């Protein structure tokens, strides 16, 4: 039973926080960013000490799980110091989502610093396609990063693939075989309308989880797994492998009634829902005078009243949320 002191108007308990540690990234994935992004000036960005303070106060309020994300968390200077600090808070689950490019050099240190589990994004196993989707990414680096993570002994590694029609949907069977070979899990994600992009039409590119499942079922029987993350993911198992296959379906799976999470952007905005703009400014509290942990905790507790009942993503690709995913903290 969760000891979280954070409950909202709909009786949901919040015990999972995703913290974005930077809006910057070494990739420019076509669904996540515009090609010429402007990033936040340094003074608008939380310091590592401020991020740690937010994390500690969430833990004091009963948070059991923290995920560090971004932007690309591993391009934030001194990220290992933050990981080491949060690693002392006694979390049940401490995870990170990364594009994998820095893992060849950092996987082992991350594990030692206290990260339990990693999500690594990979949308293609073809170097050219990988480059065209990430605009700047090098596939070989990420493949090396996945191997480095496996050697470092994380409790769990999951690959994340955003599926786009006509772009990487044909690679789904190959990606499944890759995950099975590497003994890691894999989730397929429906593209969400976060931020305005001109590179492709999100509505036309949308490949629903149902379509992805149908493709996989031509090769493997999928048995529903019992795990529920409280989030948008549904998991399946295959009979002859320990690899789990997840489907993250913000469009087709209404997971809102069991939502247990909130996000904090690197500007210190506490976001109550991925698909809504409701937020509370924690940076102002942190840089106010006097700053007390009591005030920060009370602000977080009060914010729970703003958590909306559900999100409303349309499937036609229309932008409803102006922030890009790198700002939201995926
Ligand atoms: N840079 C890291 C990475 O790519 O894993 C962490 C941040 S990234 C924003 C987190 C996840 O969000 C990635 O798996 C990425 O593929 C996914 N993502 C980004 N933009 C998205 C969008 N518009 N719809 C669905 N998923 C998206
Ligand atoms: Fe960077 Fe991750 Fe966004 Fe790709 S999805 S641009 S790797 S933050």
Short mmCIF file of C-alpha atoms and ligand atoms in Angstrom, two decimals:
data_model
loop_
_atom_site.label_atom_id
_atom_site.label_comp_id
_atom_site.label_asym_id
_atom_site.label_seq_id
_atom_site.Cartn_x
_atom_site.Cartn_y
_atom_site.Cartn_z
CA UNK A 1 0.00 0.00 0.00
CA UNK A 2 1.43 3.39 -0.99
CA UNK A 3 2.19 5.90 1.76
CA UNK A 4 1.91 8.80 -0.67
CA UNK A 5 0.46 11.99 0.74
CA UNK A 6 -0.40 13.11 -2.76
CA UNK A 7 -3.95 12.42 -3.85
CA UNK A 8 -6.07 14.32 -6.33
CA UNK A 9 -9.77 15.22 -6.61
CA UNK A 10 -10.50 11.95 -8.38
CA UNK A 11 -9.02 9.76 -5.64
CA UNK A 12 -5.89 8.93 -7.57
CA UNK A 13 -2.63 8.62 -5.64
CA UNK A 14 0.50 10.13 -7.14
CA UNK A 15 3.67 8.21 -6.29
CA UNK A 16 5.67 8.52 -9.52
CA UNK A 17 7.52 11.65 -10.67
CA UNK A 18 9.33 12.24 -13.92
CA UNK A 19 11.97 14.93 -13.67
CA UNK A 20 13.32 16.56 -16.79
CA UNK A 21 16.95 17.52 -16.20
CA UNK A 22 17.54 19.40 -19.45
CA UNK A 23 15.66 20.53 -22.56
CA UNK A 24 18.83 20.04 -24.65
CA UNK A 25 19.72 17.04 -26.71
CA UNK A 26 22.36 15.79 -29.13
CA UNK A 27 19.60 14.38 -31.39
CA UNK A 28 16.75 16.19 -33.16
CA UNK A 29 14.18 13.41 -33.55
CA UNK A 30 11.57 14.39 -36.12
CA UNK A 31 8.57 13.74 -33.84
CA UNK A 32 10.10 15.43 -30.80
CA UNK A 33 11.77 18.62 -32.00
CA UNK A 34 11.85 21.15 -34.77
CA UNK A 35 15.13 21.17 -36.71
CA UNK A 36 16.20 24.58 -35.43
CA UNK A 37 15.26 24.51 -31.77
CA UNK A 38 16.02 27.33 -29.39
CA UNK A 39 16.84 26.10 -25.92
CA UNK A 40 16.26 27.73 -22.58
CA UNK A 41 18.71 30.28 -21.21
CA UNK A 42 20.63 28.94 -18.21
CA UNK A 43 19.00 31.16 -15.57
CA UNK A 44 15.57 29.74 -16.44
CA UNK A 45 16.77 26.20 -15.88
CA UNK A 46 16.71 24.44 -12.50
CA UNK A 47 20.14 23.90 -10.98
CA UNK A 48 21.10 20.35 -10.03
CA UNK A 49 20.65 21.32 -6.36
CA UNK A 50 17.12 22.60 -7.10
CA UNK A 51 16.25 19.39 -8.95
CA UNK A 52 17.55 17.33 -6.02
CA UNK A 53 15.54 19.43 -3.58
CA UNK A 54 12.36 18.89 -5.56
CA UNK A 55 13.10 15.15 -5.70
CA UNK A 56 13.77 14.96 -1.95
CA UNK A 57 10.53 16.73 -1.11
CA UNK A 58 8.53 14.46 -3.41
CA UNK A 59 10.12 11.48 -1.66
CA UNK A 60 9.17 13.03 1.72
CA UNK A 61 5.59 13.17 0.37
CA UNK A 62 5.66 9.44 -0.40
CA UNK A 63 7.02 9.26 -3.95
CA UNK A 64 8.43 5.78 -4.59
CA UNK A 65 9.53 6.08 -8.16
CA UNK A 66 11.52 8.76 -9.99
CA UNK A 67 12.51 8.79 -13.63
CA UNK A 68 15.10 11.25 -14.96
CA UNK A 69 14.47 12.33 -18.51
CA UNK A 70 14.76 15.33 -20.83
CA UNK A 71 15.82 16.34 -23.50
CA UNK A 72 18.73 13.98 -23.21
CA UNK A 73 19.56 13.57 -19.51
CA UNK A 74 23.11 12.39 -20.20
CA UNK A 75 24.11 15.66 -21.89
CA UNK A 76 23.44 17.60 -18.68
CA UNK A 77 26.78 18.51 -17.09
CA UNK A 78 27.45 16.69 -13.82
CA UNK A 79 24.36 14.51 -14.18
CA UNK A 80 26.13 11.73 -12.26
CA UNK A 81 26.26 13.96 -9.16
CA UNK A 82 22.49 14.35 -9.28
CA UNK A 83 22.02 10.61 -9.80
CA UNK A 84 24.30 9.88 -6.83
CA UNK A 85 22.34 12.29 -4.63
CA UNK A 86 18.88 11.00 -5.58
CA UNK A 87 20.27 7.48 -5.32
CA UNK A 88 20.53 8.00 -1.54
CA UNK A 89 16.78 8.74 -1.12
CA UNK A 90 15.79 5.07 -0.83
CA UNK A 91 13.48 4.93 -3.86
CA UNK A 92 11.80 1.66 -4.76
CA UNK A 93 12.48 2.46 -8.41
CA UNK A 94 14.96 4.95 -9.85
CA UNK A 95 15.00 5.02 -13.65
CA UNK A 96 16.21 7.05 -16.61
CA UNK A 97 15.08 7.47 -20.20
CA UNK A 98 17.95 8.10 -22.62
CA UNK A 99 18.68 8.10 -26.33
CA UNK A 100 21.68 5.88 -25.55
CA UNK A 101 24.32 7.94 -27.34
CA UNK A 102 26.38 8.54 -24.19
CA UNK A 103 25.92 5.08 -22.71
CA UNK A 104 29.13 3.54 -24.10
CA UNK A 105 31.04 5.85 -21.74
CA UNK A 106 28.47 6.28 -18.97
CA UNK A 107 26.44 3.10 -18.47
CA UNK A 108 28.64 1.63 -15.78
CA UNK A 109 28.92 4.90 -13.80
CA UNK A 110 25.15 5.38 -13.99
CA UNK A 111 24.53 1.93 -12.58
CA UNK A 112 27.07 2.51 -9.80
CA UNK A 113 25.56 5.93 -9.05
CA UNK A 114 22.21 4.32 -8.30
CA UNK A 115 20.02 4.05 -11.42
CA UNK A 116 18.04 0.79 -11.28
CA UNK A 117 16.48 0.68 -14.74
CA UNK A 118 17.02 2.25 -18.15
CA UNK A 119 14.73 2.99 -21.07
CA UNK A 120 16.71 3.41 -24.27
CA UNK A 121 15.08 4.88 -27.37
CA UNK A 122 15.76 3.27 -30.73
CA UNK A 123 13.50 3.75 -33.75
CA UNK A 124 15.44 1.91 -36.44
CA UNK A 125 18.17 -0.69 -36.87
CA UNK A 126 19.12 0.73 -40.25
CA UNK A 127 21.87 3.34 -39.95
CA UNK A 128 20.49 5.57 -42.73
CA UNK A 129 16.95 5.47 -41.43
CA UNK A 130 18.15 6.00 -37.88
CA UNK A 131 19.98 9.09 -39.07
CA UNK A 132 16.97 10.42 -40.95
CA UNK A 133 14.66 10.01 -37.93
CA UNK A 134 17.08 11.42 -35.35
CA UNK A 135 18.56 13.90 -37.85
CA UNK A 136 21.95 13.79 -36.05
CA UNK A 137 22.15 10.39 -34.36
CA UNK A 138 24.63 7.59 -35.08
CA UNK A 139 23.12 4.11 -34.79
CA UNK A 140 26.43 2.35 -33.99
CA UNK A 141 26.85 4.51 -30.88
CA UNK A 142 23.40 3.58 -29.58
CA UNK A 143 23.93 -0.13 -30.31
CA UNK A 144 27.19 0.07 -28.39
CA UNK A 145 25.32 1.90 -25.62
CA UNK A 146 22.74 -0.89 -25.36
CA UNK A 147 25.52 -3.46 -24.98
CA UNK A 148 27.29 -1.31 -22.38
CA UNK A 149 24.02 -1.05 -20.43
CA UNK A 150 23.56 -4.83 -20.54
CA UNK A 151 27.08 -5.36 -19.23
CA UNK A 152 26.55 -2.82 -16.44
CA UNK A 153 23.87 -5.05 -14.89
CA UNK A 154 20.78 -2.83 -14.65
CA UNK A 155 17.71 -4.42 -13.06
CA UNK A 156 15.80 -3.79 -16.26
CA UNK A 157 16.40 -2.40 -19.74
CA UNK A 158 13.58 -1.47 -22.07
CA UNK A 159 13.81 -0.19 -25.62
CA UNK A 160 11.37 2.51 -26.75
CA UNK A 161 10.31 2.83 -30.37
CA UNK A 162 8.01 5.52 -31.73
CA UNK A 163 6.30 3.92 -34.73
CA UNK A 164 5.61 6.02 -37.81
CA UNK A 165 3.81 4.70 -40.88
CA UNK A 166 5.97 4.48 -43.97
CA UNK A 167 9.04 5.23 -41.92
CA UNK A 168 9.85 2.41 -39.51
CA UNK A 169 6.67 0.32 -39.27
CA UNK A 170 8.24 -2.31 -41.55
CA UNK A 171 11.01 -2.80 -39.02
CA UNK A 172 8.72 -3.91 -36.20
CA UNK A 173 9.47 -7.66 -36.57
CA UNK A 174 13.19 -6.97 -36.77
CA UNK A 175 13.08 -4.77 -33.66
CA UNK A 176 11.28 -7.56 -31.78
CA UNK A 177 13.97 -10.07 -32.81
CA UNK A 178 16.63 -7.59 -31.72
CA UNK A 179 15.03 -7.19 -28.26
CA UNK A 180 14.74 -10.97 -27.88
CA UNK A 181 18.38 -11.45 -28.88
CA UNK A 182 19.54 -8.81 -26.42
CA UNK A 183 17.26 -10.09 -23.62
CA UNK A 184 15.63 -6.69 -23.09
CA UNK A 185 12.02 -5.49 -23.16
CA UNK A 186 10.60 -3.27 -25.90
CA UNK A 187 7.72 -0.78 -26.05
CA UNK A 188 6.12 0.63 -29.16
CA UNK A 189 4.83 4.18 -28.75
CA UNK A 190 2.08 5.99 -30.63
CA UNK A 191 3.26 9.42 -31.68
CA UNK A 192 1.68 12.20 -29.62
CA UNK A 193 0.79 15.68 -30.85
CA UNK A 194 3.24 17.55 -28.60
CA UNK A 195 4.69 20.67 -30.23
CA UNK A 196 4.22 21.93 -33.77
CA UNK A 197 6.36 20.19 -36.39
CA UNK A 198 6.50 20.60 -40.17
CA UNK A 199 8.68 17.56 -40.98
CA UNK A 200 5.73 15.18 -41.34
CA UNK A 201 1.98 14.98 -40.82
CA UNK A 202 1.47 13.36 -37.43
CA UNK A 203 -2.04 12.30 -38.37
CA UNK A 204 -0.89 10.42 -41.47
CA UNK A 205 2.11 8.88 -39.71
CA UNK A 206 0.11 7.58 -36.74
CA UNK A 207 0.50 3.82 -36.44
CA UNK A 208 -1.83 2.65 -33.69
CA UNK A 209 -0.81 0.07 -31.12
CA UNK A 210 -3.51 -2.18 -32.52
CA UNK A 211 -1.85 -2.08 -35.93
CA UNK A 212 1.55 -2.79 -34.37
CA UNK A 213 0.11 -5.73 -32.41
CA UNK A 214 -1.40 -7.17 -35.59
CA UNK A 215 2.01 -7.05 -37.28
CA UNK A 216 3.72 -8.79 -34.35
CA UNK A 217 1.01 -11.45 -34.13
CA UNK A 218 1.99 -12.64 -37.60
CA UNK A 219 5.25 -13.80 -36.00
CA UNK A 220 4.54 -14.39 -32.31
CA UNK A 221 1.62 -15.15 -30.08
CA UNK A 222 1.22 -12.35 -27.55
CA UNK A 223 -0.07 -13.22 -24.11
CA UNK A 224 -1.25 -10.30 -21.95
CA UNK A 225 1.04 -9.79 -18.95
CA UNK A 226 -0.42 -8.96 -15.59
CA UNK A 227 1.78 -5.95 -14.83
CA UNK A 228 0.11 -2.53 -14.76
CA UNK A 229 2.37 0.49 -14.57
CA UNK A 230 -0.55 2.84 -13.89
CA UNK A 231 0.45 4.48 -17.13
CA UNK A 232 -0.37 4.29 -20.81
CA UNK A 233 1.60 1.05 -21.36
CA UNK A 234 0.10 -2.42 -21.77
CA UNK A 235 2.45 -5.37 -21.64
CA UNK A 236 2.48 -8.75 -23.34
CA UNK A 237 4.75 -11.77 -23.21
CA UNK A 238 5.82 -14.26 -25.84
CA UNK A 239 5.85 -17.94 -24.93
CA UNK A 240 9.47 -18.60 -25.90
CA UNK A 241 11.21 -15.51 -24.55
CA UNK A 242 11.51 -13.44 -21.37
CA UNK A 243 11.25 -10.25 -23.45
CA UNK A 244 8.10 -8.27 -22.68
CA UNK A 245 6.44 -6.23 -25.40
CA UNK A 246 4.73 -3.02 -24.35
CA UNK A 247 2.35 -0.74 -26.20
CA UNK A 248 2.13 2.89 -25.20
CA UNK A 249 -1.15 4.08 -26.60
CA UNK A 250 -2.12 7.56 -25.51
CA UNK A 251 -4.66 7.68 -28.35
CA UNK A 252 -6.44 4.39 -28.01
CA UNK A 253 -5.95 3.28 -24.40
CA UNK A 254 -7.62 5.48 -21.85
CA UNK A 255 -5.30 4.99 -18.89
CA UNK A 256 -6.24 8.25 -17.15
CA UNK A 257 -8.31 6.69 -14.38
CA UNK A 258 -5.25 4.93 -12.94
CA UNK A 259 -2.73 7.70 -13.65
CA UNK A 260 -0.22 7.85 -10.78
CA UNK A 261 2.32 10.30 -12.15
CA UNK A 262 3.27 13.93 -12.53
CA UNK A 263 6.15 15.61 -14.33
CA UNK A 264 8.49 18.48 -13.53
CA UNK A 265 10.01 20.35 -16.47
CA UNK A 266 13.53 21.70 -16.29
CA UNK A 267 12.03 25.18 -15.90
CA UNK A 268 10.46 23.96 -12.69
CA UNK A 269 6.90 23.66 -13.99
CA UNK A 270 5.04 20.89 -12.22
CA UNK A 271 2.85 19.36 -14.96
CA UNK A 272 -0.16 17.49 -13.71
CA UNK A 273 -0.96 15.79 -17.04
CA UNK A 274 0.98 15.00 -20.22
CA UNK A 275 -1.97 15.98 -22.39
CA UNK A 276 -3.02 19.21 -20.66
CA UNK A 277 -1.41 22.54 -19.88
CA UNK A 278 -2.27 22.58 -16.13
CA UNK A 279 0.90 23.42 -14.23
CA UNK A 280 2.33 25.05 -11.12
CA UNK A 281 5.55 27.07 -10.98
CA UNK A 282 7.97 25.44 -8.53
CA UNK A 283 10.90 27.58 -9.68
CA UNK A 284 9.24 30.67 -8.21
CA UNK A 285 8.84 28.91 -4.89
CA UNK A 286 12.44 27.67 -4.98
CA UNK A 287 13.83 31.10 -5.74
CA UNK A 288 11.46 33.02 -3.48
CA UNK A 289 12.42 34.46 -0.15
CA UNK A 290 12.37 32.70 2.24
CA UNK A 291 12.50 29.27 0.65
CA UNK A 292 11.41 26.48 2.93
CA UNK A 293 10.83 22.81 2.29
CA UNK A 294 7.45 23.19 4.03
CA UNK A 295 6.37 25.76 1.46
CA UNK A 296 7.60 23.63 -1.41
CA UNK A 297 5.77 20.57 -0.10
CA UNK A 298 2.56 22.53 0.49
CA UNK A 299 2.72 23.89 -3.08
CA UNK A 300 3.08 20.34 -4.39
CA UNK A 301 0.20 19.07 -2.23
CA UNK A 302 -2.07 21.94 -3.36
CA UNK A 303 -1.15 21.35 -7.00
CA UNK A 304 -2.80 17.92 -6.92
CA UNK A 305 -6.20 19.66 -7.08
CA UNK A 306 -5.30 20.79 -10.59
CA UNK A 307 -4.73 17.29 -11.95
CA UNK A 308 -7.34 16.96 -14.69
CA UNK A 309 -9.53 13.90 -14.97
CA UNK A 310 -8.21 12.91 -18.39
CA UNK A 311 -6.33 13.97 -21.49
CA UNK A 312 -7.93 14.61 -24.87
CA UNK A 313 -5.52 13.80 -27.67
CA UNK A 314 -7.08 13.95 -31.11
CA UNK A 315 -5.88 11.42 -33.67
CA UNK A 316 -5.83 13.77 -36.62
CA UNK A 317 -2.37 15.08 -35.69
CA UNK A 318 -3.65 18.51 -34.64
CA UNK A 319 -1.47 20.20 -32.08
CA UNK A 320 -3.25 20.63 -28.81
CA UNK A 321 -0.22 21.00 -26.62
CA UNK A 322 2.30 23.59 -27.68
CA UNK A 323 5.21 22.27 -25.64
CA UNK A 324 7.52 19.83 -27.37
CA UNK A 325 8.26 16.47 -25.79
CA UNK A 326 11.80 17.58 -24.95
CA UNK A 327 10.22 20.29 -22.75
CA UNK A 328 7.62 17.99 -21.29
CA UNK A 329 10.04 15.30 -20.19
CA UNK A 330 9.08 12.11 -21.97
N1 LIG B 1 16.19 11.83 -24.98
C1 LIG B 1 15.68 10.71 -24.28
C2 LIG B 1 15.14 9.67 -25.24
O1 LIG B 1 14.97 9.98 -26.43
O2 LIG B 1 14.88 8.56 -24.77
C3 LIG B 1 14.64 11.05 -23.23
C4 LIG B 1 13.61 12.09 -23.57
S1 LIG B 1 12.50 11.65 -24.88
C5 LIG B 1 11.47 13.09 -24.95
C6 LIG B 1 11.52 10.39 -24.10
C7 LIG B 1 10.71 9.50 -25.02
O3 LIG B 1 9.70 10.28 -25.62
C8 LIG B 1 11.51 8.88 -26.15
O4 LIG B 1 11.31 7.48 -26.14
C9 LIG B 1 10.92 9.49 -27.39
O5 LIG B 1 10.95 8.59 -28.46
C10 LIG B 1 9.53 9.84 -26.95
N2 LIG B 1 8.88 10.92 -27.71
C11 LIG B 1 9.37 12.13 -28.01
N3 LIG B 1 8.47 12.87 -28.69
C12 LIG B 1 7.36 12.10 -28.81
C13 LIG B 1 6.07 12.29 -29.39
N4 LIG B 1 5.73 13.42 -29.99
N5 LIG B 1 5.18 11.27 -29.30
C14 LIG B 1 5.51 10.11 -28.67
N6 LIG B 1 6.70 9.88 -28.11
C15 LIG B 1 7.62 10.85 -28.18
FE1 LIG B 2 16.35 14.08 -28.07
FE2 LIG B 2 14.92 12.15 -26.95
FE3 LIG B 2 13.70 14.18 -28.21
FE4 LIG B 2 15.04 12.43 -29.63
S1 LIG B 2 13.23 12.00 -28.39
S2 LIG B 2 15.17 14.67 -29.83
S3 LIG B 2 16.68 11.90 -28.32
S4 LIG B 2 14.90 14.33 -26.39
#
